mmCIF file of C-alpha atoms (C1' of nucleotides) in Angstrom:
data_model
loop_
_atom_site.group_PDB
_atom_site.id
_atom_site.type_symbol
_atom_site.label_atom_id
_atom_site.label_comp_id
_atom_site.label_asym_id
_atom_site.label_seq_id
_atom_site.Cartn_x
_atom_site.Cartn_y
_atom_site.Cartn_z
ATOM 1 C CA MET A 1 102.853 59.805 106.119
ATOM 2 C CA LEU A 2 105.259 62.347 107.482
ATOM 3 C CA THR A 3 104.362 66.003 107.570
ATOM 4 C CA ASN A 4 106.216 68.174 105.147
ATOM 5 C CA MET A 5 108.053 70.503 107.478
ATOM 6 C CA PRO A 6 111.033 72.509 106.267
ATOM 7 C CA ASP A 7 114.405 71.221 107.307
ATOM 8 C CA LEU A 8 115.669 74.302 109.111
ATOM 9 C CA SER A 9 119.351 74.135 109.703
ATOM 10 C CA HIS A 10 119.421 75.527 113.213
ATOM 11 C CA GLY A 11 117.535 73.058 115.289
ATOM 12 C CA GLY A 12 114.129 71.757 116.084
ATOM 13 C CA ASP A 13 111.887 74.772 116.457
ATOM 14 C CA ALA A 14 110.555 74.603 112.931
ATOM 15 C CA ILE A 15 106.986 73.945 114.017
ATOM 16 C CA GLU A 16 106.982 76.732 116.605
ATOM 17 C CA ASN A 17 108.574 79.091 114.087
ATOM 18 C CA ASP A 18 105.909 78.235 111.553
ATOM 19 C CA ALA A 19 103.145 78.941 114.041
ATOM 20 C CA ALA A 20 104.842 82.221 114.905
ATOM 21 C CA VAL A 21 105.037 83.219 111.263
ATOM 22 C CA ASN A 22 101.368 82.404 110.870
ATOM 23 C CA ALA A 23 100.446 84.605 113.795
ATOM 24 C CA LEU A 24 102.817 87.328 112.631
ATOM 25 C CA ARG A 25 101.405 87.406 109.162
ATOM 26 C CA SER A 26 97.828 87.936 110.225
ATOM 27 C CA ALA A 27 98.786 90.374 112.980
ATOM 28 C CA VAL A 28 100.916 92.420 110.600
ATOM 29 C CA MET A 29 98.085 92.707 108.095
ATOM 30 C CA ARG A 30 95.571 93.784 110.727
ATOM 31 C CA LEU A 31 97.883 96.140 112.562
ATOM 32 C CA GLY A 32 98.828 97.669 109.242
ATOM 33 C CA ARG A 33 95.211 98.551 108.562
ATOM 34 C CA ARG A 34 94.789 100.076 112.021
ATOM 35 C CA LEU A 35 97.968 102.075 111.663
ATOM 36 C CA LYS A 36 96.670 103.452 108.399
ATOM 37 C CA HIS A 37 93.682 104.860 110.264
ATOM 38 C CA GLN A 38 95.670 106.057 113.267
ATOM 39 C CA ARG A 39 97.658 108.341 110.942
ATOM 40 C CA VAL A 40 99.251 111.183 112.792
ATOM 41 C CA ASP A 41 99.110 113.534 109.843
ATOM 42 C CA GLU A 42 95.999 113.103 107.777
ATOM 43 C CA SER A 43 97.778 114.305 104.664
ATOM 44 C CA LEU A 44 100.633 111.789 104.822
ATOM 45 C CA SER A 45 100.342 108.177 103.700
ATOM 46 C CA PRO A 46 102.050 105.408 105.710
ATOM 47 C CA THR A 47 104.700 104.998 103.040
ATOM 48 C CA GLU A 48 105.377 108.726 102.966
ATOM 49 C CA MET A 49 105.872 108.613 106.731
ATOM 50 C CA SER A 50 108.140 105.623 106.372
ATOM 51 C CA VAL A 51 110.256 107.402 103.748
ATOM 52 C CA LEU A 52 110.654 110.391 106.063
ATOM 53 C CA GLY A 53 111.695 108.026 108.829
ATOM 54 C CA THR A 54 114.308 106.463 106.589
ATOM 55 C CA LEU A 55 115.656 109.861 105.591
ATOM 56 C CA ALA A 56 115.785 110.885 109.243
ATOM 57 C CA ARG A 57 117.958 107.860 109.955
ATOM 58 C CA CYS A 58 120.073 107.791 106.795
ATOM 59 C CA GLY A 59 120.400 111.499 106.090
ATOM 60 C CA SER A 60 119.782 111.231 102.376
ATOM 61 C CA ALA A 61 119.196 108.674 99.631
ATOM 62 C CA THR A 62 118.427 108.348 95.933
ATOM 63 C CA PRO A 63 114.878 107.530 94.780
ATOM 64 C CA GLY A 64 116.086 104.087 93.724
ATOM 65 C CA GLU A 65 117.528 103.355 97.152
ATOM 66 C CA LEU A 66 114.312 104.495 98.801
ATOM 67 C CA ALA A 67 112.217 102.309 96.491
ATOM 68 C CA ARG A 68 114.280 99.237 97.347
ATOM 69 C CA ARG A 69 114.212 100.043 101.053
ATOM 70 C CA GLU A 70 110.439 100.540 101.130
ATOM 71 C CA HIS A 71 109.780 97.569 98.839
ATOM 72 C CA VAL A 72 108.016 99.736 96.318
ATOM 73 C CA GLN A 73 108.531 99.993 92.557
ATOM 74 C CA PRO A 74 110.510 102.976 91.200
ATOM 75 C CA PRO A 75 107.512 104.725 89.609
ATOM 76 C CA SER A 76 105.686 104.619 92.933
ATOM 77 C CA MET A 77 108.657 106.212 94.661
ATOM 78 C CA THR A 78 108.800 108.919 92.020
ATOM 79 C CA ARG A 79 105.239 109.824 92.928
ATOM 80 C CA ILE A 80 105.836 109.649 96.685
ATOM 81 C CA VAL A 81 108.937 111.837 96.510
ATOM 82 C CA ALA A 82 107.084 114.337 94.319
ATOM 83 C CA LEU A 83 104.252 114.553 96.854
ATOM 84 C CA LEU A 84 106.684 115.004 99.742
ATOM 85 C CA GLU A 85 108.495 117.710 97.817
ATOM 86 C CA ALA A 86 105.218 119.494 97.081
ATOM 87 C CA LYS A 87 104.527 119.482 100.835
ATOM 88 C CA GLY A 88 107.945 120.964 101.510
ATOM 89 C CA LEU A 89 109.110 117.925 103.469
ATOM 90 C CA VAL A 90 111.961 116.793 101.230
ATOM 91 C CA ARG A 91 114.491 118.501 99.003
ATOM 92 C CA LEU A 92 115.764 117.114 95.679
ATOM 93 C CA GLU A 93 119.295 117.784 94.510
ATOM 94 C CA PRO A 94 121.352 116.519 91.589
ATOM 95 C CA HIS A 95 123.652 113.607 92.320
ATOM 96 C CA PRO A 96 127.282 114.747 92.465
ATOM 97 C CA ASP A 97 128.752 111.840 90.465
ATOM 98 C CA ASP A 98 125.912 110.545 88.295
ATOM 99 C CA ARG A 99 123.648 112.915 86.432
ATOM 100 C CA ARG A 100 120.912 110.265 86.049
ATOM 101 C CA GLN A 101 120.384 110.031 89.791
ATOM 102 C CA LYS A 102 118.995 112.499 92.327
ATOM 103 C CA VAL A 103 119.594 112.934 96.023
ATOM 104 C CA VAL A 104 116.588 113.191 98.334
ATOM 105 C CA SER A 105 116.967 114.672 101.802
ATOM 106 C CA GLN A 106 114.565 115.914 104.469
ATOM 107 C CA THR A 107 113.880 119.542 105.256
ATOM 108 C CA GLU A 108 113.666 121.217 108.658
ATOM 109 C CA GLU A 109 109.870 121.127 108.391
ATOM 110 C CA ALA A 110 110.040 117.338 108.117
ATOM 111 C CA GLU A 111 112.135 117.116 111.241
ATOM 112 C CA ALA A 112 109.661 119.222 113.192
ATOM 113 C CA MET A 113 106.763 117.198 111.842
ATOM 114 C CA LEU A 114 108.376 113.910 112.868
ATOM 115 C CA GLU A 115 108.799 115.271 116.377
ATOM 116 C CA GLU A 116 105.138 116.250 116.539
ATOM 117 C CA SER A 117 104.158 112.898 115.097
ATOM 118 C CA ARG A 118 106.136 111.129 117.806
ATOM 119 C CA ARG A 119 104.335 113.151 120.455
ATOM 120 C CA ARG A 120 100.943 112.225 119.027
ATOM 121 C CA ARG A 121 101.808 108.562 118.703
ATOM 122 C CA ASN A 122 102.453 108.559 122.424
ATOM 123 C CA VAL A 123 98.801 109.313 123.006
ATOM 124 C CA TRP A 124 97.791 106.311 120.967
ATOM 125 C CA LEU A 125 100.438 104.289 122.769
ATOM 126 C CA ALA A 126 99.093 105.285 126.156
ATOM 127 C CA SER A 127 95.608 104.169 125.177
ATOM 128 C CA LEU A 128 96.926 100.818 123.938
ATOM 129 C CA ALA A 129 98.975 100.358 127.093
ATOM 130 C CA GLU A 130 95.724 99.858 128.990
ATOM 131 C CA GLY A 131 95.344 96.509 127.273
ATOM 132 C CA LEU A 132 98.850 95.116 127.719
ATOM 133 C CA ASP A 133 100.603 94.103 130.889
ATOM 134 C CA GLU A 134 104.265 94.774 131.589
ATOM 135 C CA ASP A 135 105.312 91.279 130.568
ATOM 136 C CA GLU A 136 103.652 91.714 127.179
ATOM 137 C CA TRP A 137 105.337 95.062 126.664
ATOM 138 C CA ALA A 138 108.673 93.453 127.482
ATOM 139 C CA LYS A 139 108.113 90.848 124.765
ATOM 140 C CA LEU A 140 107.175 93.576 122.323
ATOM 141 C CA ARG A 141 110.283 95.610 123.129
ATOM 142 C CA ALA A 142 112.473 92.541 122.685
ATOM 143 C CA ALA A 143 110.926 91.667 119.328
ATOM 144 C CA ALA A 144 110.821 95.155 117.823
ATOM 145 C CA PRO A 145 114.431 95.160 116.564
ATOM 146 C CA VAL A 146 113.985 91.649 115.173
ATOM 147 C CA LEU A 147 110.905 92.759 113.237
ATOM 148 C CA GLU A 148 112.839 95.687 111.838
ATOM 149 C CA LYS A 149 115.615 93.339 110.759
ATOM 150 C CA LEU A 150 113.068 91.012 109.207
ATOM 151 C CA ALA A 151 111.509 93.909 107.333
ATOM 152 C CA HIS A 152 114.679 94.703 105.443
ATOM 153 C CA LEU A 153 116.259 91.298 105.322
ATOM 154 C CA MET B 1 112.078 121.887 129.183
ATOM 155 C CA LEU B 2 110.830 118.433 129.957
ATOM 156 C CA THR B 3 110.056 116.031 127.175
ATOM 157 C CA ASN B 4 106.407 115.334 126.659
ATOM 158 C CA MET B 5 106.225 111.642 127.433
ATOM 159 C CA PRO B 6 102.921 109.954 128.195
ATOM 160 C CA ASP B 7 102.255 109.196 131.806
ATOM 161 C CA LEU B 8 101.822 105.445 131.557
ATOM 162 C CA SER B 9 100.283 103.967 134.625
ATOM 163 C CA HIS B 10 102.342 100.819 134.832
ATOM 164 C CA GLY B 11 105.815 102.023 135.503
ATOM 165 C CA GLY B 12 108.809 103.620 133.950
ATOM 166 C CA ASP B 13 109.247 102.010 130.564
ATOM 167 C CA ALA B 14 107.404 104.700 128.657
ATOM 168 C CA ILE B 15 110.451 105.718 126.664
ATOM 169 C CA GLU B 16 111.380 102.163 125.748
ATOM 170 C CA ASN B 17 107.763 101.430 124.844
ATOM 171 C CA ASP B 18 107.674 104.475 122.613
ATOM 172 C CA ALA B 19 110.817 103.386 120.807
ATOM 173 C CA ALA B 20 109.345 99.918 120.399
ATOM 174 C CA VAL B 21 106.142 101.319 118.911
ATOM 175 C CA ASN B 22 108.167 103.413 116.514
ATOM 176 C CA ALA B 23 110.109 100.387 115.344
ATOM 177 C CA LEU B 24 106.947 98.291 115.199
ATOM 178 C CA ARG B 25 105.103 100.801 113.086
ATOM 179 C CA SER B 26 107.705 101.001 110.371
ATOM 180 C CA ALA B 27 108.402 97.263 110.455
ATOM 181 C CA VAL B 28 104.700 96.433 110.186
ATOM 182 C CA MET B 29 104.277 98.679 107.162
ATOM 183 C CA ARG B 30 107.265 97.214 105.358
ATOM 184 C CA LEU B 31 106.577 93.607 106.277
ATOM 185 C CA GLY B 32 103.006 94.093 105.146
ATOM 186 C CA ARG B 33 104.172 95.101 101.696
ATOM 187 C CA ARG B 34 106.543 92.134 101.484
ATOM 188 C CA LEU B 35 103.835 89.742 102.601
ATOM 189 C CA LYS B 36 101.614 91.071 99.873
ATOM 190 C CA HIS B 37 104.206 90.019 97.317
ATOM 191 C CA GLN B 38 105.009 86.711 98.966
ATOM 192 C CA ARG B 39 101.368 85.674 98.525
ATOM 193 C CA VAL B 40 100.933 81.956 98.532
ATOM 194 C CA ASP B 41 97.976 82.022 96.212
ATOM 195 C CA GLU B 42 98.206 84.700 93.558
ATOM 196 C CA SER B 43 94.456 84.993 93.384
ATOM 197 C CA LEU B 44 93.904 85.656 97.084
ATOM 198 C CA SER B 45 94.361 89.056 98.707
ATOM 199 C CA PRO B 46 95.937 89.321 102.181
ATOM 200 C CA THR B 47 92.575 90.142 103.725
ATOM 201 C CA GLU B 48 90.932 87.181 102.015
ATOM 202 C CA MET B 49 93.644 84.957 103.479
ATOM 203 C CA SER B 50 93.137 86.544 106.874
ATOM 204 C CA VAL B 51 89.396 85.912 106.733
ATOM 205 C CA LEU B 52 90.006 82.261 105.903
ATOM 206 C CA GLY B 53 92.385 82.064 108.844
ATOM 207 C CA THR B 54 89.751 83.517 111.143
ATOM 208 C CA LEU B 55 87.143 81.057 109.893
ATOM 209 C CA ALA B 56 89.583 78.202 110.395
ATOM 210 C CA ARG B 57 89.961 79.241 114.038
ATOM 211 C CA CYS B 58 86.393 80.287 114.795
ATOM 212 C CA GLY B 59 84.452 77.815 112.682
ATOM 213 C CA SER B 60 81.978 80.330 111.344
ATOM 214 C CA ALA B 61 80.985 83.974 111.656
ATOM 215 C CA THR B 62 78.604 86.568 110.238
ATOM 216 C CA PRO B 63 79.883 89.129 107.696
ATOM 217 C CA GLY B 64 79.533 91.836 110.336
ATOM 218 C CA GLU B 65 81.658 89.932 112.834
ATOM 219 C CA LEU B 66 84.297 89.340 110.169
ATOM 220 C CA ALA B 67 84.326 93.026 109.213
ATOM 221 C CA ARG B 68 84.888 94.078 112.827
ATOM 222 C CA ARG B 69 87.543 91.437 113.319
ATOM 223 C CA GLU B 70 89.475 92.421 110.177
ATOM 224 C CA HIS B 71 89.003 96.145 110.799
ATOM 225 C CA VAL B 72 87.277 96.573 107.476
ATOM 226 C CA GLN B 73 83.965 98.291 106.696
ATOM 227 C CA PRO B 74 80.882 96.117 106.057
ATOM 228 C CA PRO B 75 80.702 96.816 102.301
ATOM 229 C CA SER B 76 84.316 95.698 101.913
ATOM 230 C CA MET B 77 83.544 92.461 103.716
ATOM 231 C CA THR B 78 80.541 91.888 101.477
ATOM 232 C CA ARG B 79 82.862 92.028 98.490
ATOM 233 C CA ILE B 80 85.520 89.818 100.108
ATOM 234 C CA VAL B 81 83.007 87.166 101.119
ATOM 235 C CA ALA B 82 81.470 87.235 97.634
ATOM 236 C CA LEU B 83 84.896 86.696 96.049
ATOM 237 C CA LEU B 84 85.687 83.861 98.438
ATOM 238 C CA GLU B 85 82.335 82.264 97.697
ATOM 239 C CA ALA B 86 82.926 82.563 93.947
ATOM 240 C CA LYS B 87 86.222 80.720 94.452
ATOM 241 C CA GLY B 88 84.453 77.990 96.386
ATOM 242 C CA LEU B 89 86.344 78.720 99.594
ATOM 243 C CA VAL B 90 83.443 79.751 101.811
ATOM 244 C CA ARG B 91 79.789 78.806 102.124
ATOM 245 C CA LEU B 92 76.970 81.217 103.003
ATOM 246 C CA GLU B 93 73.967 80.070 104.963
ATOM 247 C CA PRO B 94 70.996 81.874 106.468
ATOM 248 C CA HIS B 95 71.272 82.787 110.126
ATOM 249 C CA PRO B 96 69.074 80.496 112.245
ATOM 250 C CA ASP B 97 67.662 83.240 114.498
ATOM 251 C CA ASP B 98 67.877 86.454 112.493
ATOM 252 C CA ARG B 99 66.891 86.545 108.842
ATOM 253 C CA ARG B 100 68.899 89.737 108.235
ATOM 254 C CA GLN B 101 72.182 88.023 109.025
ATOM 255 C CA LYS B 102 74.143 85.321 107.218
ATOM 256 C CA VAL B 103 76.559 82.708 108.450
ATOM 257 C CA VAL B 104 79.887 82.323 106.659
ATOM 258 C CA SER B 105 81.917 79.141 107.020
ATOM 259 C CA GLN B 106 84.856 77.624 105.199
ATOM 260 C CA THR B 107 84.625 74.759 102.739
ATOM 261 C CA GLU B 108 86.822 71.673 102.505
ATOM 262 C CA GLU B 109 88.656 73.310 99.603
ATOM 263 C CA ALA B 110 89.623 76.201 101.884
ATOM 264 C CA GLU B 111 90.989 73.821 104.459
ATOM 265 C CA ALA B 112 93.111 72.058 101.846
ATOM 266 C CA MET B 113 94.281 75.398 100.478
ATOM 267 C CA LEU B 114 95.306 76.627 103.912
ATOM 268 C CA GLU B 115 97.337 73.467 104.375
ATOM 269 C CA GLU B 116 99.065 73.996 101.034
ATOM 270 C CA SER B 117 99.604 77.649 101.888
ATOM 271 C CA ARG B 118 101.228 76.677 105.167
ATOM 272 C CA ARG B 119 103.552 74.347 103.308
ATOM 273 C CA ARG B 120 104.570 77.099 100.905
ATOM 274 C CA ARG B 121 105.073 79.642 103.655
ATOM 275 C CA ASN B 122 107.547 77.268 105.179
ATOM 276 C CA VAL B 123 109.753 77.670 102.142
ATOM 277 C CA TRP B 124 109.747 81.414 102.609
ATOM 278 C CA LEU B 125 110.302 80.902 106.316
ATOM 279 C CA ALA B 126 113.293 78.670 105.681
ATOM 280 C CA SER B 127 114.871 81.294 103.447
ATOM 281 C CA LEU B 128 114.321 83.992 106.072
ATOM 282 C CA ALA B 129 115.686 81.741 108.794
ATOM 283 C CA GLU B 130 119.115 82.140 107.234
ATOM 284 C CA GLY B 131 119.148 85.720 108.469
ATOM 285 C CA LEU B 132 117.932 85.183 112.024
ATOM 286 C CA ASP B 133 119.666 83.382 114.852
ATOM 287 C CA GLU B 134 117.884 81.173 117.367
ATOM 288 C CA ASP B 135 117.715 83.939 119.949
ATOM 289 C CA GLU B 136 115.961 86.242 117.482
ATOM 290 C CA TRP B 137 113.474 83.528 116.576
ATOM 291 C CA ALA B 138 112.751 83.018 120.263
ATOM 292 C CA LYS B 139 111.926 86.717 120.640
ATOM 293 C CA LEU B 140 109.667 86.518 117.614
ATOM 294 C CA ARG B 141 107.826 83.489 118.940
ATOM 295 C CA ALA B 142 107.331 85.194 122.301
ATOM 296 C CA ALA B 143 105.974 88.366 120.696
ATOM 297 C CA ALA B 144 103.682 86.755 118.134
ATOM 298 C CA PRO B 145 100.720 86.274 120.509
ATOM 299 C CA VAL B 146 101.156 89.811 121.847
ATOM 300 C CA LEU B 147 101.028 91.203 118.311
ATOM 301 C CA GLU B 148 97.859 89.253 117.666
ATOM 302 C CA LYS B 149 96.338 90.638 120.831
ATOM 303 C CA LEU B 150 97.407 94.139 119.829
ATOM 304 C CA ALA B 151 95.830 93.660 116.429
ATOM 305 C CA HIS B 152 92.368 93.131 117.862
ATOM 306 C CA LEU B 153 92.620 95.190 120.982
ATOM 307 C "C1'" DT C 1 123.881 98.050 76.075
ATOM 308 C "C1'" DA C 2 122.564 98.709 80.993
ATOM 309 C "C1'" DT C 3 120.745 101.684 84.447
ATOM 310 C "C1'" DT C 4 118.098 105.686 86.732
ATOM 311 C "C1'" DG C 5 114.257 107.898 86.853
ATOM 312 C "C1'" DT C 6 109.761 109.478 84.694
ATOM 313 C "C1'" DT C 7 105.162 109.421 82.265
ATOM 314 C "C1'" DA C 8 100.918 107.256 81.128
ATOM 315 C "C1'" DT C 9 97.738 103.970 82.301
ATOM 316 C "C1'" DA C 10 95.256 100.346 84.728
ATOM 317 C "C1'" DC C 11 94.342 97.570 88.649
ATOM 318 C "C1'" DT C 12 93.324 96.266 93.543
ATOM 319 C "C1'" DC C 13 91.556 97.244 97.740
ATOM 320 C "C1'" DT C 14 88.953 100.014 100.702
ATOM 321 C "C1'" DA C 15 85.737 103.707 102.054
ATOM 322 C "C1'" DT C 16 81.350 106.513 102.046
ATOM 323 C "C1'" DA C 17 76.591 107.174 100.890
ATOM 324 C "C1'" DA C 18 72.266 105.547 99.733
ATOM 325 C "C1'" DC C 19 69.207 101.582 99.677
ATOM 326 C "C1'" DT C 20 66.614 97.071 101.097
ATOM 327 C "C1'" DA C 21 65.050 93.865 104.311
ATOM 328 C "C1'" DT C 22 64.357 92.402 108.867
ATOM 329 C "C1'" DA C 23 64.133 93.263 114.001
ATOM 330 C "C1'" DT D 1 63.473 103.323 114.805
ATOM 331 C "C1'" DA D 2 67.654 100.561 114.697
ATOM 332 C "C1'" DT D 3 70.454 97.001 112.653
ATOM 333 C "C1'" DA D 4 72.611 93.583 108.939
ATOM 334 C "C1'" DG D 5 73.872 93.448 104.693
ATOM 335 C "C1'" DT D 6 74.121 95.176 99.798
ATOM 336 C "C1'" DT D 7 74.765 98.266 95.685
ATOM 337 C "C1'" DA D 8 76.877 102.057 93.466
ATOM 338 C "C1'" DT D 9 80.494 105.101 93.311
ATOM 339 C "C1'" DA D 10 84.827 107.332 94.351
ATOM 340 C "C1'" DG D 11 89.465 107.596 96.066
ATOM 341 C "C1'" DA D 12 94.106 106.154 97.597
ATOM 342 C "C1'" DG D 13 98.047 103.642 96.591
ATOM 343 C "C1'" DT D 14 100.591 100.691 93.829
ATOM 344 C "C1'" DA D 15 102.003 98.161 89.615
ATOM 345 C "C1'" DT D 16 103.344 97.468 84.688
ATOM 346 C "C1'" DA D 17 104.788 99.152 80.246
ATOM 347 C "C1'" DA D 18 106.881 102.400 77.447
ATOM 348 C "C1'" DC D 19 110.070 106.178 77.316
ATOM 349 C "C1'" DA D 20 114.075 109.663 78.158
ATOM 350 C "C1'" DA D 21 118.545 110.676 79.686
ATOM 351 C "C1'" DT D 22 122.917 109.259 81.223
ATOM 352 C "C1'" DA D 23 126.557 105.746 82.129
#
DNA sequence: TATTGTTATACTCTATAACTATA
DNA sequence: TATAGTTATAGAGTATAACAATA
């Protein structure tokens, strides 16, 4: 009896890809938990950080866009944006064309905080670097953009 | 004023490594959320799946070992193991040498379920494959073991 | 009538603290 | 006295359902 592998259109690496996805899945879950603990700012959840990162890249976005981007339901994003606003990290303005929507953008405080957060992450990075050799780091650097693409595919 | 980069011992890729970690962090958070939704078995949490995966690789382990491996506190692992046992996916036996400890191992049902889960993941994989080219998959395959190493470093 | 965002509520997962049993 | 595991409890984060306002 033949194994039931997917018939991927681009070639014969289906089995290797499957093994990679297996490894990825478990690594992503575990790393996610560690990242939660390694929080740079104790008062900011991972998703809040991620939203700030998105705003830093995109400038501004509506709550709905942010919810889709972060793969979170709209009510959850309402709460997250409200918390960020209460901390003075985002600003909410009315949408110019559609009075149902709002426009969320980051404040100067957020920008400063992201800079500080980057500095602190470097400490964690340096401690991790002990355990990886240069070849492993190279593989990580090469895969990072692919993982990002995968995350919002 | 000089930027405050960490002084990594192995060479001059500190800046690239930092960028990679940034990308990794946000990708891991987002992918984690998507994986939660893409659950193969609706009744199994990501950590439960991860524990089964560990048992499949290691044969058996004590609750304490599993907790350390999954980066979860002992009480959480107690609950997870109890749920898995209730579903008939793991078996608990007394430790041969130490009557405080227990030995957790997977059942035949778990093995069958993991096989089915692998099959279903392939469907998801195939749909994702549309968005990645062969070069990107190659980078992912190369990085997968490094991510696993990072996850339990 | 469809869409954006919000409110109210409940659920899932994990953590901390206190406890039991064994080493 | 220290360690493995458990019980009880609380908290964080997210989801679903029902609703309001606007398109």
